[in-house]
mmCIF file of C-alpha atoms (C1' of nucleotides) in Angstrom:
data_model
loop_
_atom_site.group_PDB
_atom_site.id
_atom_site.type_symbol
_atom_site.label_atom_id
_atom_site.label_comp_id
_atom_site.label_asym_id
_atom_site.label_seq_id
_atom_site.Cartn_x
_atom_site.Cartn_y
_atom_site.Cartn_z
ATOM 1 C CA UNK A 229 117.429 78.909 68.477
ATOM 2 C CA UNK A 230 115.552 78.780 71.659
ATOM 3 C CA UNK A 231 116.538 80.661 74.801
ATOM 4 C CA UNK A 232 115.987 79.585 78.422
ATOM 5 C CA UNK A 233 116.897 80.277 81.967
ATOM 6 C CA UNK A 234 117.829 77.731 84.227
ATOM 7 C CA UNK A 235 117.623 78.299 88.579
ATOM 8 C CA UNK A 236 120.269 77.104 91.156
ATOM 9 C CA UNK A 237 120.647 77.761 94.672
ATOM 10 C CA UNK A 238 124.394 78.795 94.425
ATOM 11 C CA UNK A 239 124.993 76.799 97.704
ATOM 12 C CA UNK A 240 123.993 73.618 95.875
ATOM 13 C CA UNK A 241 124.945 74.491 92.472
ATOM 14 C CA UNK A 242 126.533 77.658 91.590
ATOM 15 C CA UNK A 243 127.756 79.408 88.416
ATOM 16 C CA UNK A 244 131.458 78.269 89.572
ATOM 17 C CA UNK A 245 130.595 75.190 89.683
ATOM 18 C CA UNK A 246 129.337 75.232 85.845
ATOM 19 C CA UNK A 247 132.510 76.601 84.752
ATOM 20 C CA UNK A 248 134.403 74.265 86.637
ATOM 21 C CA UNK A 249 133.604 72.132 84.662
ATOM 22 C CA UNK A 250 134.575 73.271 81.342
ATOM 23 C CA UNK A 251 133.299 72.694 77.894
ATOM 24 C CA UNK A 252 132.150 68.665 78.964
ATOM 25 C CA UNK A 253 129.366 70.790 81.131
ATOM 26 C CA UNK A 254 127.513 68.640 83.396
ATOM 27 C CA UNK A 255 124.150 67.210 83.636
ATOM 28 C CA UNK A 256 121.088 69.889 84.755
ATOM 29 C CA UNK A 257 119.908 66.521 86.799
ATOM 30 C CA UNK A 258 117.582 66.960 90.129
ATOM 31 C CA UNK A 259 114.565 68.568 88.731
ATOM 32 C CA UNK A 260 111.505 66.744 89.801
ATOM 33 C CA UNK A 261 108.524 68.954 88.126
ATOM 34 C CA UNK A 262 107.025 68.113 84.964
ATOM 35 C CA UNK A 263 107.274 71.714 83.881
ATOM 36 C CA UNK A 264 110.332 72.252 83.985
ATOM 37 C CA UNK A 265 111.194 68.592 82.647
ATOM 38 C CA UNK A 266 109.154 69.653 79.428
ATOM 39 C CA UNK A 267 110.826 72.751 79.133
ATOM 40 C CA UNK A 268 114.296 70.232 78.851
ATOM 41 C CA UNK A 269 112.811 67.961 76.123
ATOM 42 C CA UNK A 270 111.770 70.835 74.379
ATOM 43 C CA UNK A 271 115.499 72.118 74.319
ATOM 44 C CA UNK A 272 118.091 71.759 71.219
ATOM 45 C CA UNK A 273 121.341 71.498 70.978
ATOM 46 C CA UNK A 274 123.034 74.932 70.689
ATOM 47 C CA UNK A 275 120.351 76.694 72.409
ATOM 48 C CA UNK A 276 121.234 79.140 75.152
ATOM 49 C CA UNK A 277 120.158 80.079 78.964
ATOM 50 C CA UNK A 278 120.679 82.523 80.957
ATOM 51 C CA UNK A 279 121.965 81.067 84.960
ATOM 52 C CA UNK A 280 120.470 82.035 87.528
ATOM 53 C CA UNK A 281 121.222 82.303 91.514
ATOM 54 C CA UNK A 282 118.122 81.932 93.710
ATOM 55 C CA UNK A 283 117.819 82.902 96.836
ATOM 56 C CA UNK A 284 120.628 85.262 98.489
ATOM 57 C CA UNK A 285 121.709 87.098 95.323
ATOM 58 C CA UNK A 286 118.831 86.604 93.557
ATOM 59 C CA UNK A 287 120.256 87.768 90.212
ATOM 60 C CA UNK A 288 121.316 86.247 86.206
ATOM 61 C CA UNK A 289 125.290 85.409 86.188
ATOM 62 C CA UNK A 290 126.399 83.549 83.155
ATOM 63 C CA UNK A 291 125.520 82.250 79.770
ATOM 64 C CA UNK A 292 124.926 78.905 79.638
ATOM 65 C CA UNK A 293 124.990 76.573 75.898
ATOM 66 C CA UNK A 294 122.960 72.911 75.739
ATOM 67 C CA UNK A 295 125.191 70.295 74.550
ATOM 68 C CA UNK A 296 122.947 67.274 74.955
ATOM 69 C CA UNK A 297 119.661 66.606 74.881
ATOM 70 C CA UNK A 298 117.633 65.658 77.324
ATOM 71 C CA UNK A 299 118.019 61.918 78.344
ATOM 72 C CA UNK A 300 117.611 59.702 81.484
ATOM 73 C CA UNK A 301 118.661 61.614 85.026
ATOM 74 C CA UNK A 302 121.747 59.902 86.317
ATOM 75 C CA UNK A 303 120.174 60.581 89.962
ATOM 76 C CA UNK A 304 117.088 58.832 89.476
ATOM 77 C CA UNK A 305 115.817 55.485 88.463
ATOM 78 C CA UNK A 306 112.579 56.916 88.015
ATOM 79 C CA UNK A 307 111.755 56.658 84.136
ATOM 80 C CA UNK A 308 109.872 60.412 84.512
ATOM 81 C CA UNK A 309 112.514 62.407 85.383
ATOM 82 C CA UNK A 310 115.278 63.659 82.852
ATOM 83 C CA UNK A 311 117.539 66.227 81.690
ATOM 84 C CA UNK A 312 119.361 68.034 79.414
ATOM 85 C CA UNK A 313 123.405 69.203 80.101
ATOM 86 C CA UNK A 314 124.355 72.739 79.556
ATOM 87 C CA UNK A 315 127.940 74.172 79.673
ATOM 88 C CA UNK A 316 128.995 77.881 80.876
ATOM 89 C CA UNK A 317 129.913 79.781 77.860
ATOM 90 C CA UNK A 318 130.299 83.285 79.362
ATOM 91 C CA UNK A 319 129.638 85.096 82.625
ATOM 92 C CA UNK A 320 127.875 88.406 82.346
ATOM 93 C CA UNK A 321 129.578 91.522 82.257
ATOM 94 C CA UNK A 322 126.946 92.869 85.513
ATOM 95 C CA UNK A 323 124.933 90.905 86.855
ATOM 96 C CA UNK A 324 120.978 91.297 86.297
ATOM 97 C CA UNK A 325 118.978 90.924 89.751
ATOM 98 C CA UNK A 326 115.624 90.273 89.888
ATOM 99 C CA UNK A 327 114.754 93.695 91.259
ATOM 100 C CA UNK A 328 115.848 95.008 87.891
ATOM 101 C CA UNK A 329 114.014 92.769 85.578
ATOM 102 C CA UNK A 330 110.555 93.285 88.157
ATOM 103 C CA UNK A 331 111.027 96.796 87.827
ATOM 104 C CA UNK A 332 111.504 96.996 83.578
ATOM 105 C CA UNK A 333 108.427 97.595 81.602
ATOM 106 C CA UNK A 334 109.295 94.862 79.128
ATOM 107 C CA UNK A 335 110.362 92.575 81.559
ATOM 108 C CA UNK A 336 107.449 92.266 84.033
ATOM 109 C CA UNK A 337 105.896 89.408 81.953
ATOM 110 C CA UNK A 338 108.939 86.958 82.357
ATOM 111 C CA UNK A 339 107.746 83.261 84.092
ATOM 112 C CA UNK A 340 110.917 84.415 86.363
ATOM 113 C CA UNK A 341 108.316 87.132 87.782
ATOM 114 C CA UNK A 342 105.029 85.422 86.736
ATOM 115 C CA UNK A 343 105.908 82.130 87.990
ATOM 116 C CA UNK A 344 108.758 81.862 90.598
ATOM 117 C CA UNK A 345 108.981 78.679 91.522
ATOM 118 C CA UNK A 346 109.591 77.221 88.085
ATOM 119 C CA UNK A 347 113.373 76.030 87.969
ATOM 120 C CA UNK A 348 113.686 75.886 84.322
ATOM 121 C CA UNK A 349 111.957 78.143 81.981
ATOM 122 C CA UNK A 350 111.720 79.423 78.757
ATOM 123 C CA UNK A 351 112.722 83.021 77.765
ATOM 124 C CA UNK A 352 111.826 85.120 74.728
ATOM 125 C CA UNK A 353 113.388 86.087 72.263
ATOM 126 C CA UNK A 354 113.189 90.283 73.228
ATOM 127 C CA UNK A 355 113.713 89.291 76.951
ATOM 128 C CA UNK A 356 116.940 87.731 76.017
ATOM 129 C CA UNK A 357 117.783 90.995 74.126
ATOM 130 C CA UNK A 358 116.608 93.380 77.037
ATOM 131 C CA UNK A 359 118.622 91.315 79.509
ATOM 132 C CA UNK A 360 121.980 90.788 77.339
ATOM 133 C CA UNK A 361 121.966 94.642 77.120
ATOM 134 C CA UNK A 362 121.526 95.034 80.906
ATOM 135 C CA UNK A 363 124.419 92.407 81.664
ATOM 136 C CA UNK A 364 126.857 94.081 79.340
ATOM 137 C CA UNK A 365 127.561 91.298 76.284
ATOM 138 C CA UNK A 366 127.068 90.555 72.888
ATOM 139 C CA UNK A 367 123.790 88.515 72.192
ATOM 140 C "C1'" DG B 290 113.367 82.362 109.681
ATOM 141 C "C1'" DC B 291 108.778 83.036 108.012
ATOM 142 C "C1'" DC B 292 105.230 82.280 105.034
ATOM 143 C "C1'" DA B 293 102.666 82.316 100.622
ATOM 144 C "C1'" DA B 294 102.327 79.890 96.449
ATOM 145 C "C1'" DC B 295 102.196 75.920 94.270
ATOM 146 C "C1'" DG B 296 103.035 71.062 92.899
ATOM 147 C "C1'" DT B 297 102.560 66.295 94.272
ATOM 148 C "C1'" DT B 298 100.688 62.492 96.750
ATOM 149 C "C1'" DG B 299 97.395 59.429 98.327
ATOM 150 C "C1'" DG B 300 92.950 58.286 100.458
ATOM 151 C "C1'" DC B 301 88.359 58.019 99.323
ATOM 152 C "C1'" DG C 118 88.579 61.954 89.587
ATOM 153 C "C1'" DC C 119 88.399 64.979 93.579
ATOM 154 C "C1'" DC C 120 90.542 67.221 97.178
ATOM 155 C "C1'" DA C 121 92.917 67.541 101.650
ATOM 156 C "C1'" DA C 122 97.372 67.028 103.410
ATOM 157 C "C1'" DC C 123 101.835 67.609 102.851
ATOM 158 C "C1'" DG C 124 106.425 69.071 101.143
ATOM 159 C "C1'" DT C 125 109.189 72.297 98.706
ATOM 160 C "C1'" DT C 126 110.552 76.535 96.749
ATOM 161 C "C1'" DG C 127 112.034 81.016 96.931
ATOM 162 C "C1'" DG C 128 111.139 85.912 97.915
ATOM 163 C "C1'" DC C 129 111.070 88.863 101.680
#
DNA sequence: GCCAACGTTGGC
DNA sequence: GCCAACGTTGGC
């Protein structure tokens, strides 16, 4: 299983509004960057993501599961864009904030600290540990 | 609210 | 295929 992190402006689309909707989970649609659109068709079902506000808080909330893979953006009729759907599966116990993951040793070579701007991004497999342990929950 | 970083677009 | 212009993102 592969592990990810996936950005939101909390304004536009926050961790609430994941678990709003439930176990159907909703489409990660709106990306327009080829990056990130890889990182989606490289995605399986099952695999897991950390969510993340951008931003204010600036700072890893919930748990989020893939439940489909990546197919045609419902926003778009542009062929180039598409996207995966995630559900929430947990929130964290405490949240992680940036300044915590910047200022861990293991942490500083995340692509949430190397590269900013990227909205979804993969995460390995020890930085998933690390950060599970910081937010309080079970891997 | 500012600005640096970076990705995309389009003219040549 | 290069690169300047432009738009967007996101931390501060």
């Amino acid at each position: 299983m592969a592990y990810w992190l996936f950005k939101s402006e909390p304004e536009t689309w926050g961790w609430d509004d994941q678990v709003a909707k439930g176990d159907a989970g909703e489409e990660w649609n709106g990306v327009r960057n080829y990056q990130a659109r890889n990182n989606m068709r490289a995605m399986a079902i099952g695999d897991r993501g950390f969510f993340y506000h951008s931003n204010k808080t600036r700072e890893i909330v919930g748990v989020v599961e893939v439940i489909a893979l990546s197919h045609p953006d419902s926003t778009t009729d542009d062929p180039r864009w598409d996207c995966v759907d995630i559900k929430a599966v947990h929130p964290v116990v405490t949240p992680v904030s940036l300044d915590q993951i910047k200022a861990h040793p293991e942490l500083s070579e995340m692509v949430l600290v190397k590269s900013s701007r990227l909205s979804v991004q993969p995460v390995r497999e020890h930085e998933w540990n690390i950060i599970c342990a910081l937010a309080g929950i079970d891997v």
